[in-house]
mmCIF file of C-alpha atoms in Angstrom:
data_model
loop_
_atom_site.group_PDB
_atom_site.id
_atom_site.type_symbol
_atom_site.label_atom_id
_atom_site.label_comp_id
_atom_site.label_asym_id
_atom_site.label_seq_id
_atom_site.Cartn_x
_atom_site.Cartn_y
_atom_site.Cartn_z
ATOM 1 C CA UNK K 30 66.534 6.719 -86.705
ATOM 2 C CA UNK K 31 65.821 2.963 -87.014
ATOM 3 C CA UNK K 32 62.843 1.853 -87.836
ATOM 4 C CA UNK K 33 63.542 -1.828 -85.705
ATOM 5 C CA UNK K 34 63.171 1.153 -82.533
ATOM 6 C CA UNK K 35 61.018 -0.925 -79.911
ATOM 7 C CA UNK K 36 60.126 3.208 -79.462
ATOM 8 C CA UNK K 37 58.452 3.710 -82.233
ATOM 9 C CA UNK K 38 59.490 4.275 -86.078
ATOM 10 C CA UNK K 39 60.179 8.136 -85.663
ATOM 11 C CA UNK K 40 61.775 7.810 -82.134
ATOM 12 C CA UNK K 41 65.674 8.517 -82.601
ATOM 13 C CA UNK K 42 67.685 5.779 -80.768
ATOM 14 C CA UNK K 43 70.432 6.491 -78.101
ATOM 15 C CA UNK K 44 73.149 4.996 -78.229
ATOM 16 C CA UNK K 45 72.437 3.315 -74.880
ATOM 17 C CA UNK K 46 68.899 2.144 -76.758
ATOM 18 C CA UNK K 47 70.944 1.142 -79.624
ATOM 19 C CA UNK K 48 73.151 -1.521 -77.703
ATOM 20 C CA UNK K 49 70.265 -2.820 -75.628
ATOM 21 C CA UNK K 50 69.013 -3.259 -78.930
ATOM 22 C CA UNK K 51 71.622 -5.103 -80.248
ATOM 23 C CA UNK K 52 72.549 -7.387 -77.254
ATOM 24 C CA UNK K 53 68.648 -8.316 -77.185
ATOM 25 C CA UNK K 54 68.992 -9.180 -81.209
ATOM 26 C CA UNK K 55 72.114 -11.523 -79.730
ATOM 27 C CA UNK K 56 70.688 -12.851 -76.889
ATOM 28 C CA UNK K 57 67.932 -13.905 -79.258
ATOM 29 C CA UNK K 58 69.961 -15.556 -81.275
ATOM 30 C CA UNK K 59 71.291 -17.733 -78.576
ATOM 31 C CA UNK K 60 67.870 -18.841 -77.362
ATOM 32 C CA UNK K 61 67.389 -19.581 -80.875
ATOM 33 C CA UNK K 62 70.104 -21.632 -81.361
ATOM 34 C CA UNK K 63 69.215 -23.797 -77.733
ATOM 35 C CA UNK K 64 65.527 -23.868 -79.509
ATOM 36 C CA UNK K 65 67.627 -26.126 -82.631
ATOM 37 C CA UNK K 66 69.555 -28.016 -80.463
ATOM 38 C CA UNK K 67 66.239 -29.257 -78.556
ATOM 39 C CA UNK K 68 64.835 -29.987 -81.310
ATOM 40 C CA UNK K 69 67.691 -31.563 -82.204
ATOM 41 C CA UNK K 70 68.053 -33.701 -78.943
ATOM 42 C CA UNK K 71 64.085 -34.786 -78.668
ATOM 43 C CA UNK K 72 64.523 -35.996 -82.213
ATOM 44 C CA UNK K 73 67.377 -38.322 -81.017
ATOM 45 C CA UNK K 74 65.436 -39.250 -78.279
ATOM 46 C CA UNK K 75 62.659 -40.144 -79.895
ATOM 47 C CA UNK K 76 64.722 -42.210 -82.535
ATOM 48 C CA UNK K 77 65.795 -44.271 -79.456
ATOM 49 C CA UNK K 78 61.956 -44.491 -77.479
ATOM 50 C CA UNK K 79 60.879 -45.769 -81.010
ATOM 51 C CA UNK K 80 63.483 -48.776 -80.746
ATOM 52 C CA UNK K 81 62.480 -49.426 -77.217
ATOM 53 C CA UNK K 82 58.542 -49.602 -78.350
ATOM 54 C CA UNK K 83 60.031 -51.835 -81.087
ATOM 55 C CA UNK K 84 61.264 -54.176 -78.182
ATOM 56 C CA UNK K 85 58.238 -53.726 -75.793
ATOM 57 C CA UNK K 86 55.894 -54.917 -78.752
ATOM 58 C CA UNK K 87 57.803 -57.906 -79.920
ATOM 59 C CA UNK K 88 57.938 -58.691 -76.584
ATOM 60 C CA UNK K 89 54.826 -58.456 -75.382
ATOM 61 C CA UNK K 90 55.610 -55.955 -72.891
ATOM 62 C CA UNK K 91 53.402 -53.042 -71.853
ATOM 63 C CA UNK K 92 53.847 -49.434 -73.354
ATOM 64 C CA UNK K 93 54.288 -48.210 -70.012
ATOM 65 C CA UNK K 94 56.339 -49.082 -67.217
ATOM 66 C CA UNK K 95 55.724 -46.695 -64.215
ATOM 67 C CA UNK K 96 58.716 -47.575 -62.232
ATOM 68 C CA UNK K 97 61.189 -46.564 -64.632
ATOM 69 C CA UNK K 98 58.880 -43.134 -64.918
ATOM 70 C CA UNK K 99 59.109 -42.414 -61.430
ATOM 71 C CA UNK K 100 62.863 -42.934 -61.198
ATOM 72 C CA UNK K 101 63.256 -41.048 -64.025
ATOM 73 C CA UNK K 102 61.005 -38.059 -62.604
ATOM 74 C CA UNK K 103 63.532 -38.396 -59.041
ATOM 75 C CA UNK K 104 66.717 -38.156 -61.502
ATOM 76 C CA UNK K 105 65.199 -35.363 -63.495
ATOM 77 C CA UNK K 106 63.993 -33.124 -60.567
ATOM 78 C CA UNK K 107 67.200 -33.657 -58.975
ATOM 79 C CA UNK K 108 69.195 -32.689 -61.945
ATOM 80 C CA UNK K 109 66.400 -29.431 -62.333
ATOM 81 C CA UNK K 110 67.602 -28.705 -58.591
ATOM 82 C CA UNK K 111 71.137 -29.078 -59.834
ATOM 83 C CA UNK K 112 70.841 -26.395 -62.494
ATOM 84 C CA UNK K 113 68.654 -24.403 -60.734
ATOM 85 C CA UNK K 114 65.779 -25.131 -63.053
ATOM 86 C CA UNK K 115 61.897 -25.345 -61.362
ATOM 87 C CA UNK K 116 62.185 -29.284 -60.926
ATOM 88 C CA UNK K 117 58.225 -28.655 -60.969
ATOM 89 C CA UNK K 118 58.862 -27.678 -64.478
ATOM 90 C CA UNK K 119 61.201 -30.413 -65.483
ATOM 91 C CA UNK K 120 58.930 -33.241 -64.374
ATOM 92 C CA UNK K 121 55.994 -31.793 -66.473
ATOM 93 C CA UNK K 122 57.975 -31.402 -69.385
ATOM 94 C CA UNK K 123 59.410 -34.592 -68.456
ATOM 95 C CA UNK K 124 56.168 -36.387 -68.282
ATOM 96 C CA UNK K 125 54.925 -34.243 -71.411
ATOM 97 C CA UNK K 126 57.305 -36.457 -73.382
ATOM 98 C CA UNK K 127 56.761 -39.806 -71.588
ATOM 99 C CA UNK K 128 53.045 -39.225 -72.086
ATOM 100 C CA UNK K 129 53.992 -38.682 -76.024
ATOM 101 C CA UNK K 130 56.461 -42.085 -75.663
ATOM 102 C CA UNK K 131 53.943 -43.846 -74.507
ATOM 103 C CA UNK K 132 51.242 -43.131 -77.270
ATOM 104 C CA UNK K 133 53.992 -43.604 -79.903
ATOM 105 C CA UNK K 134 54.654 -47.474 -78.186
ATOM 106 C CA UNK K 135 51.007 -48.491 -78.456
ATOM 107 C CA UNK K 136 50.283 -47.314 -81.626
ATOM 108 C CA UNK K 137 53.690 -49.493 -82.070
ATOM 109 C CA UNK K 138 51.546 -52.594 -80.156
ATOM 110 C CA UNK K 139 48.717 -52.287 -82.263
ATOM 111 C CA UNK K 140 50.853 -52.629 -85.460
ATOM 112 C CA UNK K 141 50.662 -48.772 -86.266
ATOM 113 C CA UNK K 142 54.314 -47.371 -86.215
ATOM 114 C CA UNK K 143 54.082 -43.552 -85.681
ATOM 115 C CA UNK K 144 57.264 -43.118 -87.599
ATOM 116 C CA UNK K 145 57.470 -45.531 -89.763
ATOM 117 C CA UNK K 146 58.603 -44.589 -93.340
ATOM 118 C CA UNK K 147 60.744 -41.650 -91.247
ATOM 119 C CA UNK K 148 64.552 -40.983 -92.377
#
């Protein structure tokens, strides 16, 4: 008897119920390790938006640049198709993070660096 039983604490487990439980607990895992590694990867991406709003200010560009967005969104939907991902899905989490970009370069304009002080 286990009491981890998705049946219930005095429910004795198969052994059928016992490996579904077990290659659930791994599968788990897994998705928890892609869960680090996208954290991971946004955090490197981010290190390299932050240069680019670095740029944009000294520059005197604007935060935003809506061509580059749109190709991006085309290269990211296509890649979604690719994988056979929703590319619905990838272009809002795509534009989730330019949105986030975005607010981190003006706050970079207006002499407020959202990271600044960051390892």
């Amino acid at each position: 008897m286990a009491l981890d039983s998705p049946f219930g604490a005095d429910s004795p487990l198969s052994s059928a119920d016992q490996g579904a439980i077990d290659e659930l607990a791994g599968i788990r895992q897994s998705i928890d390790n892609i869960d680090a590694a996208l954290v991971h990867m946004l955090a490197e991406r981010f290190k390299y938006t932050q240069s680019v709003g670095l740029l944009k200010a000294a520059a005197g560009m604007p935060a935003s640049d809506p061509e580059r967005e749109r190709v991006q969104i085309q290269r990211l939907r296509r890649l979604a198709e690719e994988a056979r991902l929703d590319p619905a899905f990838a272009e809002s989490f795509l534009n989730f993070i330019v949105a986030e970009v975005i607010h981190h370069h003006e706050r970079i304009a207006a002499g407020d660096d959202p990271t600044a002080g960051r390892a």
